[in-house]
């Protein structure tokens, strides 16, 4: 259960209880996504993609090739890179990205998204609107 407050007057709030399943039934990805999408071309070196992720405090970057999303590179993917080889930092991100990118609709309920993360063993979903346009990325920790 989650304790919330219902404002009865501007200076006073009355506590109410809300069931987690009630919240999940009502909240969609539209309510929680970050709409800024971090993108890079497929020939971007790993070092540049990693630097941009750090600068933007983002756990993923989408890889674009000829105007379409070709893949995603995440913090988890970075753990699989052999960083003891200095040449790896010049490798194009397309060589180490995950593909295809899992997508979901912007009106997906958060409970459904949580199930997808668990079932697909995936931590990021590209969120699309009804027209198929990119609207954001949601991560398991969101």
PDB file of N, CA and C in Angstrom, residues 17-91:
ATOM      1  N   UNK A  17      -5.147   5.914   1.621  1.00  0.00           N
ATOM      2  CA  UNK A  17      -4.384   4.741   1.221  1.00  0.00           C
ATOM      3  C   UNK A  17      -4.732   4.383  -0.211  1.00  0.00           C
ATOM      4  N   UNK A  18      -3.710   4.045  -0.960  1.00  0.00           N
ATOM      5  CA  UNK A  18      -3.931   3.636  -2.343  1.00  0.00           C
ATOM      6  C   UNK A  18      -3.270   2.279  -2.553  1.00  0.00           C
ATOM      7  N   UNK A  19      -3.933   1.388  -3.205  1.00  0.00           N
ATOM      8  CA  UNK A  19      -3.428   0.071  -3.506  1.00  0.00           C
ATOM      9  C   UNK A  19      -2.498   0.161  -4.712  1.00  0.00           C
ATOM     10  N   UNK A  20      -1.336  -0.549  -4.671  1.00  0.00           N
ATOM     11  CA  UNK A  20      -0.389  -0.536  -5.792  1.00  0.00           C
ATOM     12  C   UNK A  20      -1.057  -0.945  -7.092  1.00  0.00           C
ATOM     13  N   UNK A  21      -1.927  -1.922  -7.071  1.00  0.00           N
ATOM     14  CA  UNK A  21      -2.557  -2.377  -8.302  1.00  0.00           C
ATOM     15  C   UNK A  21      -3.483  -1.302  -8.862  1.00  0.00           C
ATOM     16  N   UNK A  22      -4.058  -0.489  -8.001  1.00  0.00           N
ATOM     17  CA  UNK A  22      -4.890   0.615  -8.460  1.00  0.00           C
ATOM     18  C   UNK A  22      -4.043   1.625  -9.237  1.00  0.00           C
ATOM     19  N   UNK A  23      -2.857   1.906  -8.720  1.00  0.00           N
ATOM     20  CA  UNK A  23      -1.966   2.858  -9.375  1.00  0.00           C
ATOM     21  C   UNK A  23      -1.526   2.298 -10.719  1.00  0.00           C
ATOM     22  N   UNK A  24      -1.117   1.024 -10.761  1.00  0.00           N
ATOM     23  CA  UNK A  24      -0.656   0.413 -12.000  1.00  0.00           C
ATOM     24  C   UNK A  24      -1.753   0.389 -13.053  1.00  0.00           C
ATOM     25  N   UNK A  25      -2.991   0.224 -12.634  1.00  0.00           N
ATOM     26  CA  UNK A  25      -4.090   0.158 -13.589  1.00  0.00           C
ATOM     27  C   UNK A  25      -4.329   1.505 -14.263  1.00  0.00           C
ATOM     28  N   UNK A  26      -3.950   2.575 -13.610  1.00  0.00           N
ATOM     29  CA  UNK A  26      -4.245   3.903 -14.128  1.00  0.00           C
ATOM     30  C   UNK A  26      -3.058   4.608 -14.779  1.00  0.00           C
ATOM     31  N   UNK A  27      -1.848   4.314 -14.351  1.00  0.00           N
ATOM     32  CA  UNK A  27      -0.675   5.027 -14.837  1.00  0.00           C
ATOM     33  C   UNK A  27      -0.134   4.343 -16.089  1.00  0.00           C
ATOM     34  N   UNK A  28       0.106   5.145 -17.118  1.00  0.00           N
ATOM     35  CA  UNK A  28       0.677   4.616 -18.358  1.00  0.00           C
ATOM     36  C   UNK A  28       2.073   5.187 -18.562  1.00  0.00           C
ATOM     37  N   UNK A  29       2.765   4.659 -19.541  1.00  0.00           N
ATOM     38  CA  UNK A  29       4.110   5.149 -19.847  1.00  0.00           C
ATOM     39  C   UNK A  29       4.097   6.618 -20.239  1.00  0.00           C
ATOM     40  N   UNK A  30       3.003   7.077 -20.788  1.00  0.00           N
ATOM     41  CA  UNK A  30       2.858   8.493 -21.145  1.00  0.00           C
ATOM     42  C   UNK A  30       3.135   9.387 -19.923  1.00  0.00           C
ATOM     43  N   UNK A  31       2.779   8.882 -18.733  1.00  0.00           N
ATOM     44  CA  UNK A  31       2.926   9.660 -17.507  1.00  0.00           C
ATOM     45  C   UNK A  31       4.343   9.664 -16.950  1.00  0.00           C
ATOM     46  N   UNK A  32       5.185   8.718 -17.365  1.00  0.00           N
ATOM     47  CA  UNK A  32       6.490   8.595 -16.706  1.00  0.00           C
ATOM     48  C   UNK A  32       7.695   8.686 -17.621  1.00  0.00           C
ATOM     49  N   UNK A  33       7.504   8.630 -18.942  1.00  0.00           N
ATOM     50  CA  UNK A  33       8.676   8.605 -19.827  1.00  0.00           C
ATOM     51  C   UNK A  33       9.405   9.939 -19.844  1.00  0.00           C
ATOM     52  N   UNK A  34      10.693   9.833 -20.090  1.00  0.00           N
ATOM     53  CA  UNK A  34      11.506  11.010 -20.365  1.00  0.00           C
ATOM     54  C   UNK A  34      11.491  11.170 -21.880  1.00  0.00           C
ATOM     55  N   UNK A  35      11.058  12.311 -22.352  1.00  0.00           N
ATOM     56  CA  UNK A  35      10.884  12.479 -23.794  1.00  0.00           C
ATOM     57  C   UNK A  35      12.170  12.805 -24.538  1.00  0.00           C
ATOM     58  N   UNK A  36      13.224  13.151 -23.816  1.00  0.00           N
ATOM     59  CA  UNK A  36      14.488  13.410 -24.514  1.00  0.00           C
ATOM     60  C   UNK A  36      15.139  12.062 -24.843  1.00  0.00           C
ATOM     61  N   UNK A  37      15.352  11.824 -26.131  1.00  0.00           N
ATOM     62  CA  UNK A  37      15.910  10.572 -26.605  1.00  0.00           C
ATOM     63  C   UNK A  37      17.346  10.820 -27.033  1.00  0.00           C
ATOM     64  N   UNK A  38      18.265  10.066 -26.463  1.00  0.00           N
ATOM     65  CA  UNK A  38      19.668  10.187 -26.814  1.00  0.00           C
ATOM     66  C   UNK A  38      19.942   9.298 -28.031  1.00  0.00           C
ATOM     67  N   UNK A  39      20.430   9.910 -29.108  1.00  0.00           N
ATOM     68  CA  UNK A  39      20.674   9.214 -30.376  1.00  0.00           C
ATOM     69  C   UNK A  39      22.109   9.419 -30.823  1.00  0.00           C
ATOM     70  N   UNK A  40      22.623   8.451 -31.584  1.00  0.00           N
ATOM     71  CA  UNK A  40      23.909   8.634 -32.249  1.00  0.00           C
ATOM     72  C   UNK A  40      23.909   7.826 -33.540  1.00  0.00           C
ATOM     73  N   UNK A  41      24.722   8.233 -34.522  1.00  0.00           N
ATOM     74  CA  UNK A  41      24.841   7.455 -35.756  1.00  0.00           C
ATOM     75  C   UNK A  41      25.540   6.120 -35.489  1.00  0.00           C
ATOM     76  N   UNK A  42      25.321   5.166 -36.373  1.00  0.00           N
ATOM     77  CA  UNK A  42      25.869   3.816 -36.186  1.00  0.00           C
ATOM     78  C   UNK A  42      27.394   3.765 -36.241  1.00  0.00           C
ATOM     79  N   UNK A  43      28.035   4.760 -36.833  1.00  0.00           N
ATOM     80  CA  UNK A  43      29.500   4.754 -36.914  1.00  0.00           C
ATOM     81  C   UNK A  43      30.172   5.490 -35.751  1.00  0.00           C
ATOM     82  N   UNK A  44      29.396   5.914 -34.777  1.00  0.00           N
ATOM     83  CA  UNK A  44      29.942   6.612 -33.603  1.00  0.00           C
ATOM     84  C   UNK A  44      30.859   5.672 -32.825  1.00  0.00           C
ATOM     85  N   UNK A  45      32.073   6.117 -32.466  1.00  0.00           N
ATOM     86  CA  UNK A  45      32.958   5.273 -31.652  1.00  0.00           C
ATOM     87  C   UNK A  45      32.362   5.038 -30.258  1.00  0.00           C
ATOM     88  N   UNK A  46      32.661   3.881 -29.700  1.00  0.00           N
ATOM     89  CA  UNK A  46      32.180   3.531 -28.360  1.00  0.00           C
ATOM     90  C   UNK A  46      32.510   4.640 -27.368  1.00  0.00           C
ATOM     91  N   UNK A  47      33.721   5.202 -27.452  1.00  0.00           N
ATOM     92  CA  UNK A  47      34.124   6.241 -26.494  1.00  0.00           C
ATOM     93  C   UNK A  47      33.196   7.439 -26.541  1.00  0.00           C
ATOM     94  N   UNK A  48      32.783   7.844 -27.737  1.00  0.00           N
ATOM     95  CA  UNK A  48      31.891   9.000 -27.884  1.00  0.00           C
ATOM     96  C   UNK A  48      30.489   8.684 -27.367  1.00  0.00           C
ATOM     97  N   UNK A  49      29.981   7.503 -27.679  1.00  0.00           N
ATOM     98  CA  UNK A  49      28.650   7.106 -27.191  1.00  0.00           C
ATOM     99  C   UNK A  49      28.644   7.061 -25.662  1.00  0.00           C
ATOM    100  N   UNK A  50      29.686   6.494 -25.078  1.00  0.00           N
ATOM    101  CA  UNK A  50      29.782   6.408 -23.617  1.00  0.00           C
ATOM    102  C   UNK A  50      29.874   7.805 -22.992  1.00  0.00           C
ATOM    103  N   UNK A  51      30.661   8.678 -23.604  1.00  0.00           N
ATOM    104  CA  UNK A  51      30.798  10.051 -23.089  1.00  0.00           C
ATOM    105  C   UNK A  51      29.455  10.771 -23.103  1.00  0.00           C
ATOM    106  N   UNK A  52      28.700  10.615 -24.184  1.00  0.00           N
ATOM    107  CA  UNK A  52      27.393  11.267 -24.290  1.00  0.00           C
ATOM    108  C   UNK A  52      26.421  10.728 -23.243  1.00  0.00           C
ATOM    109  N   UNK A  53      26.468   9.419 -23.002  1.00  0.00           N
ATOM    110  CA  UNK A  53      25.595   8.837 -21.980  1.00  0.00           C
ATOM    111  C   UNK A  53      25.935   9.409 -20.604  1.00  0.00           C
ATOM    112  N   UNK A  54      27.214   9.531 -20.305  1.00  0.00           N
ATOM    113  CA  UNK A  54      27.638  10.097 -19.020  1.00  0.00           C
ATOM    114  C   UNK A  54      27.208  11.559 -18.927  1.00  0.00           C
ATOM    115  N   UNK A  55      27.475  12.334 -19.970  1.00  0.00           N
ATOM    116  CA  UNK A  55      27.126  13.757 -19.976  1.00  0.00           C
ATOM    117  C   UNK A  55      25.629  13.980 -19.760  1.00  0.00           C
ATOM    118  N   UNK A  56      24.810  13.125 -20.370  1.00  0.00           N
ATOM    119  CA  UNK A  56      23.352  13.267 -20.289  1.00  0.00           C
ATOM    120  C   UNK A  56      22.744  12.501 -19.118  1.00  0.00           C
ATOM    121  N   UNK A  57      23.604  11.784 -18.373  1.00  0.00           N
ATOM    122  CA  UNK A  57      23.131  10.945 -17.252  1.00  0.00           C
ATOM    123  C   UNK A  57      22.011  10.015 -17.714  1.00  0.00           C
ATOM    124  N   UNK A  58      22.308   9.313 -18.784  1.00  0.00           N
ATOM    125  CA  UNK A  58      21.339   8.449 -19.435  1.00  0.00           C
ATOM    126  C   UNK A  58      21.894   7.022 -19.465  1.00  0.00           C
ATOM    127  N   UNK A  59      21.049   6.039 -19.229  1.00  0.00           N
ATOM    128  CA  UNK A  59      21.508   4.651 -19.175  1.00  0.00           C
ATOM    129  C   UNK A  59      21.452   3.943 -20.520  1.00  0.00           C
ATOM    130  N   UNK A  60      21.067   4.675 -21.572  1.00  0.00           N
ATOM    131  CA  UNK A  60      21.021   4.053 -22.900  1.00  0.00           C
ATOM    132  C   UNK A  60      21.160   5.116 -23.981  1.00  0.00           C
ATOM    133  N   UNK A  61      21.578   4.642 -25.154  1.00  0.00           N
ATOM    134  CA  UNK A  61      21.640   5.500 -26.331  1.00  0.00           C
ATOM    135  C   UNK A  61      21.118   4.680 -27.508  1.00  0.00           C
ATOM    136  N   UNK A  62      20.246   5.293 -28.295  1.00  0.00           N
ATOM    137  CA  UNK A  62      19.702   4.624 -29.472  1.00  0.00           C
ATOM    138  C   UNK A  62      20.628   4.872 -30.659  1.00  0.00           C
ATOM    139  N   UNK A  63      20.826   3.835 -31.462  1.00  0.00           N
ATOM    140  CA  UNK A  63      21.701   3.917 -32.614  1.00  0.00           C
ATOM    141  C   UNK A  63      20.833   4.081 -33.858  1.00  0.00           C
ATOM    142  N   UNK A  64      21.123   5.134 -34.609  1.00  0.00           N
ATOM    143  CA  UNK A  64      20.343   5.458 -35.798  1.00  0.00           C
ATOM    144  C   UNK A  64      21.172   5.180 -37.050  1.00  0.00           C
ATOM    145  N   UNK A  65      20.530   4.562 -38.034  1.00  0.00           N
ATOM    146  CA  UNK A  65      21.193   4.271 -39.302  1.00  0.00           C
ATOM    147  C   UNK A  65      20.200   4.550 -40.424  1.00  0.00           C
ATOM    148  N   UNK A  66      20.533   5.496 -41.279  1.00  0.00           N
ATOM    149  CA  UNK A  66      19.674   5.881 -42.404  1.00  0.00           C
ATOM    150  C   UNK A  66      18.267   6.263 -41.940  1.00  0.00           C
ATOM    151  N   UNK A  67      18.188   7.003 -40.829  1.00  0.00           N
ATOM    152  CA  UNK A  67      16.910   7.502 -40.344  1.00  0.00           C
ATOM    153  C   UNK A  67      16.063   6.519 -39.555  1.00  0.00           C
ATOM    154  N   UNK A  68      16.526   5.307 -39.378  1.00  0.00           N
ATOM    155  CA  UNK A  68      15.762   4.329 -38.593  1.00  0.00           C
ATOM    156  C   UNK A  68      16.583   3.903 -37.369  1.00  0.00           C
ATOM    157  N   UNK A  69      15.899   3.434 -36.352  1.00  0.00           N
ATOM    158  CA  UNK A  69      16.581   2.944 -35.154  1.00  0.00           C
ATOM    159  C   UNK A  69      17.095   1.539 -35.444  1.00  0.00           C
ATOM    160  N   UNK A  70      18.414   1.391 -35.412  1.00  0.00           N
ATOM    161  CA  UNK A  70      19.053   0.114 -35.734  1.00  0.00           C
ATOM    162  C   UNK A  70      19.371  -0.700 -34.488  1.00  0.00           C
ATOM    163  N   UNK A  71      19.488  -0.021 -33.336  1.00  0.00           N
ATOM    164  CA  UNK A  71      19.847  -0.729 -32.114  1.00  0.00           C
ATOM    165  C   UNK A  71      19.877   0.195 -30.923  1.00  0.00           C
ATOM    166  N   UNK A  72      20.296  -0.366 -29.822  1.00  0.00           N
ATOM    167  CA  UNK A  72      20.415   0.371 -28.559  1.00  0.00           C
ATOM    168  C   UNK A  72      21.678  -0.116 -27.866  1.00  0.00           C
ATOM    169  N   UNK A  73      22.352   0.790 -27.181  1.00  0.00           N
ATOM    170  CA  UNK A  73      23.515   0.423 -26.376  1.00  0.00           C
ATOM    171  C   UNK A  73      23.228   0.918 -24.974  1.00  0.00           C
ATOM    172  N   UNK A  74      23.363   0.040 -24.013  1.00  0.00           N
ATOM    173  CA  UNK A  74      23.000   0.349 -22.629  1.00  0.00           C
ATOM    174  C   UNK A  74      24.191   0.153 -21.696  1.00  0.00           C
ATOM    175  N   UNK A  75      24.016   0.578 -20.462  1.00  0.00           N
ATOM    176  CA  UNK A  75      25.039   0.340 -19.450  1.00  0.00           C
ATOM    177  C   UNK A  75      25.350  -1.153 -19.359  1.00  0.00           C
ATOM    178  N   UNK A  76      24.326  -1.986 -19.462  1.00  0.00           N
ATOM    179  CA  UNK A  76      24.500  -3.435 -19.410  1.00  0.00           C
ATOM    180  C   UNK A  76      25.363  -3.919 -20.579  1.00  0.00           C
ATOM    181  N   UNK A  77      25.134  -3.385 -21.766  1.00  0.00           N
ATOM    182  CA  UNK A  77      25.951  -3.744 -22.935  1.00  0.00           C
ATOM    183  C   UNK A  77      27.409  -3.330 -22.725  1.00  0.00           C
ATOM    184  N   UNK A  78      27.614  -2.193 -22.078  1.00  0.00           N
ATOM    185  CA  UNK A  78      28.974  -1.699 -21.841  1.00  0.00           C
ATOM    186  C   UNK A  78      29.770  -2.668 -20.973  1.00  0.00           C
ATOM    187  N   UNK A  79      29.098  -3.369 -20.077  1.00  0.00           N
ATOM    188  CA  UNK A  79      29.786  -4.328 -19.210  1.00  0.00           C
ATOM    189  C   UNK A  79      30.371  -5.501 -19.989  1.00  0.00           C
ATOM    190  N   UNK A  80      29.843  -5.772 -21.175  1.00  0.00           N
ATOM    191  CA  UNK A  80      30.316  -6.888 -21.994  1.00  0.00           C
ATOM    192  C   UNK A  80      31.517  -6.518 -22.871  1.00  0.00           C
ATOM    193  N   UNK A  81      31.888  -5.243 -22.889  1.00  0.00           N
ATOM    194  CA  UNK A  81      32.998  -4.778 -23.728  1.00  0.00           C
ATOM    195  C   UNK A  81      34.314  -4.984 -22.973  1.00  0.00           C
ATOM    196  N   UNK A  82      35.316  -5.521 -23.674  1.00  0.00           N
ATOM    197  CA  UNK A  82      36.642  -5.739 -23.093  1.00  0.00           C
ATOM    198  C   UNK A  82      37.403  -4.413 -23.067  1.00  0.00           C
ATOM    199  N   UNK A  83      37.343  -3.738 -21.945  1.00  0.00           N
ATOM    200  CA  UNK A  83      37.945  -2.403 -21.832  1.00  0.00           C
ATOM    201  C   UNK A  83      39.455  -2.448 -21.637  1.00  0.00           C
ATOM    202  N   UNK A  84      40.036  -3.641 -21.522  1.00  0.00           N
ATOM    203  CA  UNK A  84      41.490  -3.733 -21.372  1.00  0.00           C
ATOM    204  C   UNK A  84      42.211  -3.485 -22.703  1.00  0.00           C
ATOM    205  N   UNK A  85      41.477  -3.541 -23.810  1.00  0.00           N
ATOM    206  CA  UNK A  85      42.037  -3.279 -25.131  1.00  0.00           C
ATOM    207  C   UNK A  85      41.734  -1.832 -25.519  1.00  0.00           C
ATOM    208  N   UNK A  86      42.751  -0.965 -25.584  1.00  0.00           N
ATOM    209  CA  UNK A  86      42.507   0.457 -25.903  1.00  0.00           C
ATOM    210  C   UNK A  86      41.858   0.680 -27.267  1.00  0.00           C
ATOM    211  N   UNK A  87      42.038  -0.253 -28.189  1.00  0.00           N
ATOM    212  CA  UNK A  87      41.448  -0.116 -29.526  1.00  0.00           C
ATOM    213  C   UNK A  87      39.924  -0.200 -29.493  1.00  0.00           C
ATOM    214  N   UNK A  88      39.386  -0.821 -28.458  1.00  0.00           N
ATOM    215  CA  UNK A  88      37.933  -1.008 -28.386  1.00  0.00           C
ATOM    216  C   UNK A  88      37.198   0.335 -28.355  1.00  0.00           C
ATOM    217  N   UNK A  89      37.843   1.369 -27.857  1.00  0.00           N
ATOM    218  CA  UNK A  89      37.189   2.669 -27.743  1.00  0.00           C
ATOM    219  C   UNK A  89      36.934   3.321 -29.105  1.00  0.00           C
ATOM    220  N   UNK A  90      37.610   2.824 -30.141  1.00  0.00           N
ATOM    221  CA  UNK A  90      37.410   3.346 -31.502  1.00  0.00           C
ATOM    222  C   UNK A  90      36.421   2.501 -32.308  1.00  0.00           C
ATOM    223  N   UNK A  91      35.991   1.392 -31.757  1.00  0.00           N
ATOM    224  CA  UNK A  91      35.057   0.495 -32.450  1.00  0.00           C
ATOM    225  C   UNK A  91      33.715   1.207 -32.623  1.00  0.00           C
TER     226      UNK A  91
END
